[in-house]
């Protein structure tokens, strides 16, 4: 027997599916050519990664760290050719409102950029907010506008969360940024198993066998 509640839940599910599919379809078309490049390995994608904008000068130290993490993360992928941001990158709008700024696409095109990424960083106490935007320079379409929040000691995680989203946007597949590496290393004459992030950062020992640990066997 179909109740009013079940009918309501079906309608709600259909509505949510409509919005999800709608948002995906808006992003699928502009990045199709980049997916092809990523698969065929034709060339690196020319990307302008603008330094984060901060309204309060005292937050610059955090934004600079985020800039470094994002730049290093994207360079690690080998998919992008990072171009220097032109001075006249905005033609109007509030520069502290990511996703609503008037981007100067002719200026970006003049230096050969095909993608533009930038954002705004803010801090409230120990809470960091990172609002990022990604545009297709060729069409002027907004491909990604997402907010990331975390604590001051989460800067690397926040930066790589954006890198992961950008990579998935381009390739259509999850990236390496949430991956972990297990490896064997000698410490005080003993071989133990360590786990680190995808690039070797933050290595942590997970065994203390006192013997020879040679083949990591891990499970979720």
Coordinates of C-alpha atoms in Angstrom, one line a residue:
X1 CA 0.0 0.0 0.0
X2 CA 1.4 3.3 -1.0
X3 CA 1.1 5.9 1.7
X4 CA 1.2 9.7 1.5
X5 CA 4.6 9.5 3.2
X6 CA 6.1 7.1 0.6
X7 CA 4.7 9.3 -2.2
X8 CA 6.3 12.3 -0.6
X9 CA 9.6 10.6 -0.2
X10 CA 9.5 9.4 -3.9
X11 CA 8.8 13.0 -5.0
X12 CA 11.5 14.4 -2.9
X13 CA 14.0 11.8 -4.2
X14 CA 13.0 12.7 -7.8
X15 CA 13.5 16.4 -7.1
X16 CA 16.9 15.8 -5.5
X17 CA 17.9 13.7 -8.5
X18 CA 16.8 16.4 -10.9
X19 CA 19.0 19.0 -9.1
X20 CA 22.0 16.6 -8.9
X21 CA 21.8 15.6 -12.6
X22 CA 21.2 19.3 -13.5
X23 CA 24.4 20.4 -11.8
X24 CA 26.4 17.6 -13.3
X25 CA 25.3 18.4 -16.8
X26 CA 26.3 22.0 -16.5
X27 CA 29.8 21.0 -15.8
X28 CA 30.1 18.0 -18.1
X29 CA 30.2 19.8 -21.5
X30 CA 32.9 22.5 -20.9
X31 CA 35.5 19.9 -19.6
X32 CA 35.0 17.3 -22.3
X33 CA 38.0 18.5 -24.3
X34 CA 40.2 18.4 -21.2
X35 CA 39.1 14.9 -20.3
X36 CA 40.3 13.9 -23.8
X37 CA 43.6 15.6 -23.3
X38 CA 44.0 13.9 -19.9
X39 CA 43.3 10.4 -21.4
X40 CA 45.5 10.8 -24.5
X41 CA 48.3 12.6 -22.8
X42 CA 48.5 15.2 -25.6
X43 CA 49.8 18.0 -23.5
X44 CA 49.6 19.8 -20.2
X45 CA 46.6 22.0 -19.6
X46 CA 47.5 25.7 -19.4
X47 CA 46.2 26.9 -16.1
X48 CA 46.4 30.2 -14.3
X49 CA 46.3 29.6 -10.6
X50 CA 45.9 33.0 -9.0
X51 CA 47.1 33.6 -5.5
X52 CA 44.3 33.7 -3.0
X53 CA 42.7 37.0 -2.2
X54 CA 42.4 38.0 1.4
X55 CA 40.5 41.0 2.7
X56 CA 42.5 41.1 6.0
X57 CA 46.2 41.5 5.7
X58 CA 46.8 39.5 8.9
X59 CA 45.5 36.4 7.2
X60 CA 48.1 36.5 4.4
X61 CA 50.4 34.0 6.1
X62 CA 47.6 31.4 5.9
X63 CA 46.7 32.2 2.3
X64 CA 50.4 32.0 1.2
X65 CA 50.6 28.5 2.8
X66 CA 47.4 27.4 1.0
X67 CA 48.8 28.8 -2.3
X68 CA 51.9 26.7 -1.9
X69 CA 50.1 23.5 -1.1
X70 CA 47.7 23.9 -4.0
X71 CA 50.5 24.8 -6.5
X72 CA 52.7 21.9 -5.3
X73 CA 49.7 19.5 -5.5
X74 CA 48.7 20.4 -9.0
X75 CA 52.3 20.3 -10.2
X76 CA 52.6 16.8 -8.7
X77 CA 49.8 15.6 -11.0
X78 CA 51.8 16.5 -14.1
X79 CA 48.6 17.5 -15.9
X80 CA 48.9 21.3 -15.7
X81 CA 51.2 24.0 -17.1
X82 CA 50.9 26.7 -14.4
X83 CA 51.0 30.2 -15.9
X84 CA 51.7 33.4 -14.1
X85 CA 48.5 35.4 -13.4
X86 CA 48.1 38.6 -15.4
X87 CA 47.7 41.8 -13.4
X88 CA 44.4 42.8 -14.9
X89 CA 42.7 39.5 -14.2
X90 CA 39.5 41.1 -13.0
X91 CA 37.4 43.6 -14.9
X92 CA 34.9 44.4 -12.1
X93 CA 32.9 43.1 -9.3
X94 CA 33.9 42.4 -5.6
X95 CA 37.2 40.6 -5.7
X96 CA 36.4 39.0 -2.3
X97 CA 33.3 37.2 -3.7
X98 CA 34.6 34.1 -5.5
X99 CA 32.3 32.9 -8.3
X100 CA 30.7 36.4 -8.7
X101 CA 33.8 38.3 -9.8
X102 CA 34.1 39.6 -13.4
X103 CA 37.0 37.7 -14.8
X104 CA 38.9 39.3 -17.7
X105 CA 38.9 36.3 -20.1
X106 CA 40.6 38.2 -23.0
X107 CA 43.5 38.9 -20.7
X108 CA 43.8 35.2 -19.7
X109 CA 43.4 34.1 -23.4
X110 CA 46.2 36.4 -24.4
X111 CA 48.7 34.4 -22.3
X112 CA 47.4 31.1 -23.6
X113 CA 45.4 30.1 -20.5
X114 CA 42.6 27.6 -21.0
X115 CA 41.6 27.3 -17.3
X116 CA 41.6 29.8 -14.5
X117 CA 41.4 29.0 -10.8
X118 CA 41.4 31.4 -7.9
X119 CA 39.7 32.0 -4.7
X120 CA 39.2 33.9 -1.5
X121 CA 40.4 32.9 2.0
X122 CA 39.0 34.1 5.3
X123 CA 39.6 33.3 8.9
X124 CA 37.4 33.5 12.0
X125 CA 39.4 32.5 15.1
X126 CA 40.9 29.1 14.3
X127 CA 38.4 28.5 11.5
X128 CA 39.6 28.8 7.9
X129 CA 37.3 29.3 5.0
X130 CA 38.5 28.8 1.4
X131 CA 36.1 29.7 -1.4
X132 CA 37.4 28.6 -4.8
X133 CA 36.3 29.2 -8.4
X134 CA 37.3 27.5 -11.6
X135 CA 36.5 28.9 -15.1
X136 CA 36.8 27.7 -18.6
X137 CA 38.7 30.5 -20.2
X138 CA 37.6 29.5 -23.7
X139 CA 33.9 29.7 -23.0
X140 CA 33.8 31.9 -19.9
X141 CA 31.8 29.4 -18.0
X142 CA 32.0 28.8 -14.3
X143 CA 33.0 25.1 -13.9
X144 CA 33.4 25.0 -10.1
X145 CA 32.6 27.2 -7.1
X146 CA 33.0 25.4 -3.8
X147 CA 33.7 26.3 -0.2
X148 CA 36.1 24.4 2.0
X149 CA 36.3 24.9 5.8
X150 CA 38.7 23.6 8.4
X151 CA 41.0 24.6 11.2
X152 CA 44.3 26.4 10.9
X153 CA 46.3 23.2 11.1
X154 CA 44.2 21.7 8.2
X155 CA 45.6 24.0 5.5
X156 CA 47.3 21.2 3.5
X157 CA 44.1 19.1 3.7
X158 CA 41.9 22.1 2.5
X159 CA 44.3 22.8 -0.4
X160 CA 44.4 19.2 -1.5
X161 CA 40.6 18.9 -1.2
X162 CA 40.3 21.6 -3.9
X163 CA 43.1 19.9 -6.0
X164 CA 41.1 16.6 -5.8
X165 CA 37.9 18.3 -6.9
X166 CA 39.7 20.0 -9.8
X167 CA 41.3 16.7 -10.9
X168 CA 38.0 14.9 -10.8
X169 CA 36.3 17.7 -12.7
X170 CA 39.0 17.3 -15.5
X171 CA 39.4 13.6 -15.6
X172 CA 36.0 12.3 -14.4
X173 CA 37.7 10.1 -11.9
X174 CA 38.8 10.3 -8.2
X175 CA 42.4 11.6 -7.8
X176 CA 45.4 10.5 -5.7
X177 CA 45.0 13.2 -3.2
X178 CA 43.1 11.1 -0.7
X179 CA 45.4 8.0 -1.2
X180 CA 47.8 6.6 1.3
X181 CA 51.1 4.8 0.7
X182 CA 52.3 1.9 2.8
X183 CA 56.0 1.1 2.7
X184 CA 58.8 -0.6 4.6
X185 CA 61.6 1.5 6.2
X186 CA 64.5 0.7 8.5
X187 CA 64.6 2.4 11.8
X188 CA 67.2 1.6 14.4
X189 CA 68.1 -1.5 12.5
X190 CA 64.6 -2.8 12.3
X191 CA 62.3 -2.9 9.3
X192 CA 58.9 -1.5 10.1
X193 CA 55.8 -0.6 8.1
X194 CA 54.9 3.1 7.6
X195 CA 52.0 4.9 6.1
X196 CA 52.2 8.3 4.5
X197 CA 50.1 10.6 2.3
X198 CA 50.2 10.2 -1.5
X199 CA 53.4 12.2 -1.8
X200 CA 55.3 10.8 1.1
X201 CA 54.3 13.5 3.5
X202 CA 53.4 12.7 7.1
X203 CA 55.0 9.2 7.3
X204 CA 53.8 7.4 10.4
X205 CA 55.0 4.0 11.7
X206 CA 52.2 1.5 12.1
X207 CA 54.1 -1.5 13.3
X208 CA 56.5 -2.2 16.1
X209 CA 57.4 -5.9 15.4
X210 CA 61.0 -5.7 16.3
X211 CA 61.6 -8.1 13.4
X212 CA 61.5 -8.0 9.6
X213 CA 58.4 -6.4 8.2
X214 CA 58.8 -6.7 4.4
X215 CA 55.3 -7.0 2.8
X216 CA 52.6 -4.7 4.1
X217 CA 49.2 -6.3 4.0
X218 CA 46.4 -3.8 4.8
X219 CA 42.7 -3.9 5.0
X220 CA 40.1 -1.2 5.5

